[in-house]
């Protein structure tokens, strides 16, 4: 059973349409809104959203198609997708890391013994931006991480202009990141994942 399905606050949200009259057939068969871990079958949808979101701003994607499939095969439980009527509209992909600071290896490796979740990418489909979906998805993801007993913190690297967004999500700046991609430099940020015992007692983890 998926870890998410066991958590009351992370169970898929099914927003059903209003009931129609008995003489009408239901027009919608898919839940209006759903959160779940991603699978390798979602890789193409993930890459399409990521490519459009990042290439126009940074000129490259945090994850290429083979890397997306790589992480969704190795650690799908560290991903989260937001679906509207079956269509992926936003996602987060993470993996485990086992060192204090991110390095170039962190871009492609998953360290099963690690206690740090490296968030590789957060992206929202262009038609669903400016609606707060990125912040909502990140909040749900961080709450989910609280129920994974081996996770102690989450880290990410971002460009300067994204620092205010992640600070509002609860991250704090650690300093310049050792990782570079081409001419791009990044800031490393951290979110301490606390409250494991409390969350397990009160949410069925």
CSV table of C-alpha atoms in Angstrom, one decimal:
chain,number,residue,atom,x,y,z
A,1,UNK,CA,0.0,0.0,0.0
A,2,UNK,CA,1.3,3.4,-0.8
A,3,UNK,CA,2.6,5.4,2.2
A,4,UNK,CA,0.5,8.3,1.1
A,5,UNK,CA,-2.7,6.3,1.3
A,6,UNK,CA,-2.1,5.6,4.9
A,7,UNK,CA,-1.9,9.3,5.9
A,8,UNK,CA,-5.2,11.1,6.5
A,9,UNK,CA,-3.9,14.5,5.5
A,10,UNK,CA,-2.3,13.1,2.3
A,11,UNK,CA,-5.0,10.8,1.1
A,12,UNK,CA,-6.0,11.6,-2.5
A,13,UNK,CA,-8.5,14.4,-2.4
A,14,UNK,CA,-11.6,13.5,-4.5
A,15,UNK,CA,-13.6,16.5,-5.2
A,16,UNK,CA,-16.8,15.1,-6.8
A,17,UNK,CA,-19.1,17.3,-9.0
A,18,UNK,CA,-22.5,18.1,-7.8
A,19,UNK,CA,-25.0,15.3,-8.1
A,20,UNK,CA,-27.1,15.4,-11.2
A,21,UNK,CA,-30.7,14.6,-11.5
A,22,UNK,CA,-31.7,10.9,-11.7
A,23,UNK,CA,-32.4,11.2,-15.4
A,24,UNK,CA,-28.9,12.4,-16.2
A,25,UNK,CA,-25.8,10.4,-16.5
A,26,UNK,CA,-22.7,11.5,-14.6
A,27,UNK,CA,-20.4,13.3,-16.9
A,28,UNK,CA,-17.2,13.0,-14.8
A,29,UNK,CA,-15.7,9.6,-13.9
A,30,UNK,CA,-12.3,10.9,-12.7
A,31,UNK,CA,-11.7,12.7,-9.4
A,32,UNK,CA,-11.5,16.5,-9.8
A,33,UNK,CA,-8.3,16.7,-7.7
A,34,UNK,CA,-5.9,14.0,-6.5
A,35,UNK,CA,-2.5,13.8,-4.9
A,36,UNK,CA,-0.3,10.7,-5.3
A,37,UNK,CA,3.2,9.4,-5.7
A,38,UNK,CA,4.4,9.4,-9.3
A,39,UNK,CA,5.3,6.3,-11.2
A,40,UNK,CA,7.6,5.7,-14.2
A,41,UNK,CA,4.4,5.9,-16.4
A,42,UNK,CA,4.1,9.5,-15.4
A,43,UNK,CA,7.6,10.4,-16.7
A,44,UNK,CA,6.6,11.9,-20.1
A,45,UNK,CA,4.0,14.2,-18.5
A,46,UNK,CA,6.6,15.2,-15.9
A,47,UNK,CA,9.2,16.0,-18.5
A,48,UNK,CA,6.8,18.0,-20.6
A,49,UNK,CA,5.9,20.3,-17.7
A,50,UNK,CA,9.5,20.5,-16.5
A,51,UNK,CA,10.8,21.4,-19.9
A,52,UNK,CA,8.4,24.2,-20.5
A,53,UNK,CA,8.8,25.6,-17.0
A,54,UNK,CA,12.6,25.6,-16.8
A,55,UNK,CA,14.1,26.0,-20.3
A,56,UNK,CA,12.5,29.4,-20.9
A,57,UNK,CA,14.0,30.6,-17.6
A,58,UNK,CA,17.3,28.8,-17.0
A,59,UNK,CA,18.0,27.3,-20.4
A,60,UNK,CA,18.1,23.7,-19.1
A,61,UNK,CA,16.0,21.2,-17.1
A,62,UNK,CA,17.0,20.0,-13.6
A,63,UNK,CA,16.2,16.4,-14.7
A,64,UNK,CA,16.3,15.0,-18.2
A,65,UNK,CA,14.0,12.2,-19.3
A,66,UNK,CA,16.3,9.3,-18.4
A,67,UNK,CA,17.0,10.9,-15.0
A,68,UNK,CA,13.2,11.3,-14.3
A,69,UNK,CA,12.7,7.6,-15.1
A,70,UNK,CA,15.7,6.7,-13.0
A,71,UNK,CA,14.3,8.4,-9.8
A,72,UNK,CA,10.7,7.3,-10.4
A,73,UNK,CA,12.0,3.7,-10.6
A,74,UNK,CA,14.3,3.9,-7.6
A,75,UNK,CA,12.4,6.1,-5.2
A,76,UNK,CA,8.8,6.9,-6.3
A,77,UNK,CA,7.8,7.3,-2.7
A,78,UNK,CA,9.8,10.6,-2.6
A,79,UNK,CA,7.8,12.1,-5.4
A,80,UNK,CA,4.4,13.7,-5.4
A,81,UNK,CA,2.0,14.7,-8.2
A,82,UNK,CA,-1.1,16.8,-8.3
A,83,UNK,CA,-3.7,15.6,-10.8
A,84,UNK,CA,-6.8,17.4,-12.0
A,85,UNK,CA,-9.3,15.0,-13.6
A,86,UNK,CA,-6.5,12.6,-14.3
A,87,UNK,CA,-4.1,15.2,-15.8
A,88,UNK,CA,-0.8,16.0,-14.1
A,89,UNK,CA,-0.7,19.7,-13.3
A,90,UNK,CA,2.2,19.9,-10.8
A,91,UNK,CA,4.9,17.7,-9.4
A,92,UNK,CA,7.8,17.3,-7.0
A,93,UNK,CA,10.6,14.7,-7.4
A,94,UNK,CA,13.1,13.9,-4.7
A,95,UNK,CA,15.7,11.4,-3.7
A,96,UNK,CA,17.8,10.6,-0.7
A,97,UNK,CA,21.2,12.1,0.0
A,98,UNK,CA,23.7,11.2,2.7
A,99,UNK,CA,26.1,14.1,3.0
A,100,UNK,CA,25.8,17.5,4.7
A,101,UNK,CA,26.2,19.5,1.5
A,102,UNK,CA,25.0,18.8,-2.0
A,103,UNK,CA,27.6,17.9,-4.6
A,104,UNK,CA,27.5,17.2,-8.4
A,105,UNK,CA,26.8,13.5,-7.6
A,106,UNK,CA,23.6,14.6,-5.8
A,107,UNK,CA,22.1,15.5,-9.2
A,108,UNK,CA,22.0,11.8,-10.4
A,109,UNK,CA,22.4,9.6,-7.3
A,110,UNK,CA,19.9,8.1,-4.8
A,111,UNK,CA,21.5,7.1,-1.5
A,112,UNK,CA,19.1,4.7,0.2
A,113,UNK,CA,20.9,5.0,3.6
A,114,UNK,CA,20.6,8.8,3.6
A,115,UNK,CA,18.4,10.9,5.9
A,116,UNK,CA,18.3,14.0,3.7
A,117,UNK,CA,15.7,14.4,0.9
A,118,UNK,CA,17.1,16.3,-2.0
A,119,UNK,CA,14.3,18.0,-3.9
A,120,UNK,CA,15.4,18.0,-7.5
A,121,UNK,CA,12.4,19.7,-9.1
A,122,UNK,CA,9.1,21.4,-8.4
A,123,UNK,CA,7.1,22.5,-11.4
A,124,UNK,CA,3.6,23.6,-12.3
A,125,UNK,CA,1.9,23.3,-15.7
A,126,UNK,CA,1.7,26.8,-17.3
A,127,UNK,CA,-2.1,26.9,-17.4
A,128,UNK,CA,-2.2,26.3,-13.6
A,129,UNK,CA,0.3,28.9,-12.5
A,130,UNK,CA,-0.4,32.0,-10.4
A,131,UNK,CA,-2.9,29.9,-8.4
A,132,UNK,CA,-0.8,29.0,-5.4
A,133,UNK,CA,-0.5,25.4,-6.5
A,134,UNK,CA,3.3,25.3,-6.1
A,135,UNK,CA,3.1,26.4,-2.5
A,136,UNK,CA,0.2,24.0,-1.7
A,137,UNK,CA,2.0,21.0,-3.3
A,138,UNK,CA,5.2,21.8,-1.4
A,139,UNK,CA,3.3,22.1,1.9
A,140,UNK,CA,1.7,18.7,1.4
A,141,UNK,CA,5.1,17.2,0.4
A,142,UNK,CA,6.8,18.5,3.5
A,143,UNK,CA,4.0,17.2,5.7
A,144,UNK,CA,4.3,13.8,4.0
A,145,UNK,CA,8.1,13.7,4.7
A,146,UNK,CA,7.3,14.2,8.4
A,147,UNK,CA,5.8,10.7,8.4
A,148,UNK,CA,8.9,9.0,7.0
A,149,UNK,CA,10.9,8.1,10.1
A,150,UNK,CA,14.2,8.0,8.3
A,151,UNK,CA,14.0,11.6,7.0
A,152,UNK,CA,15.6,14.4,9.0
A,153,UNK,CA,15.6,17.3,6.6
A,154,UNK,CA,14.9,18.4,3.0
A,155,UNK,CA,17.4,20.4,0.9
A,156,UNK,CA,17.2,22.0,-2.5
A,157,UNK,CA,19.3,24.3,-4.7
A,158,UNK,CA,17.7,27.3,-6.5
A,159,UNK,CA,18.5,30.5,-8.2
A,160,UNK,CA,18.4,33.8,-6.3
A,161,UNK,CA,15.1,34.9,-7.6
A,162,UNK,CA,13.4,31.8,-6.1
A,163,UNK,CA,14.7,32.3,-2.5
A,164,UNK,CA,11.6,34.3,-1.3
A,165,UNK,CA,9.3,31.6,-2.6
A,166,UNK,CA,11.1,28.8,-0.7
A,167,UNK,CA,11.5,31.0,2.4
A,168,UNK,CA,7.7,31.3,2.5
A,169,UNK,CA,7.5,27.5,2.4
A,170,UNK,CA,9.8,27.3,5.5
A,171,UNK,CA,13.2,26.8,4.0
A,172,UNK,CA,16.2,28.8,5.1
A,173,UNK,CA,19.4,29.7,3.2
A,174,UNK,CA,22.5,27.6,3.9
A,175,UNK,CA,24.7,29.5,1.5
A,176,UNK,CA,26.2,29.1,-2.0
A,177,UNK,CA,25.8,25.6,-3.4
A,178,UNK,CA,28.8,23.7,-4.5
A,179,UNK,CA,26.8,22.5,-7.6
A,180,UNK,CA,27.0,24.4,-10.8
A,181,UNK,CA,25.2,23.7,-14.1
A,182,UNK,CA,27.0,25.4,-17.0
A,183,UNK,CA,27.3,29.0,-16.1
A,184,UNK,CA,24.5,28.8,-13.5
A,185,UNK,CA,25.2,29.2,-9.8
A,186,UNK,CA,22.8,28.2,-7.1
A,187,UNK,CA,21.9,28.8,-3.4
A,188,UNK,CA,21.4,25.8,-1.2
A,189,UNK,CA,18.4,25.8,1.2
A,190,UNK,CA,17.2,23.6,4.0
A,191,UNK,CA,14.0,22.6,5.7
A,192,UNK,CA,14.3,20.7,9.0
A,193,UNK,CA,11.8,17.8,9.1
A,194,UNK,CA,10.6,17.6,12.7
A,195,UNK,CA,7.9,16.0,14.8
A,196,UNK,CA,8.2,12.4,13.6
A,197,UNK,CA,6.8,10.8,16.8
A,198,UNK,CA,4.0,13.3,17.1
A,199,UNK,CA,2.9,12.9,13.5
A,200,UNK,CA,3.0,9.1,13.8
A,201,UNK,CA,0.8,9.2,16.9
A,202,UNK,CA,-1.7,11.5,15.4
A,203,UNK,CA,-1.9,10.7,11.7
A,204,UNK,CA,-1.6,6.9,11.5
A,205,UNK,CA,1.9,6.9,10.1
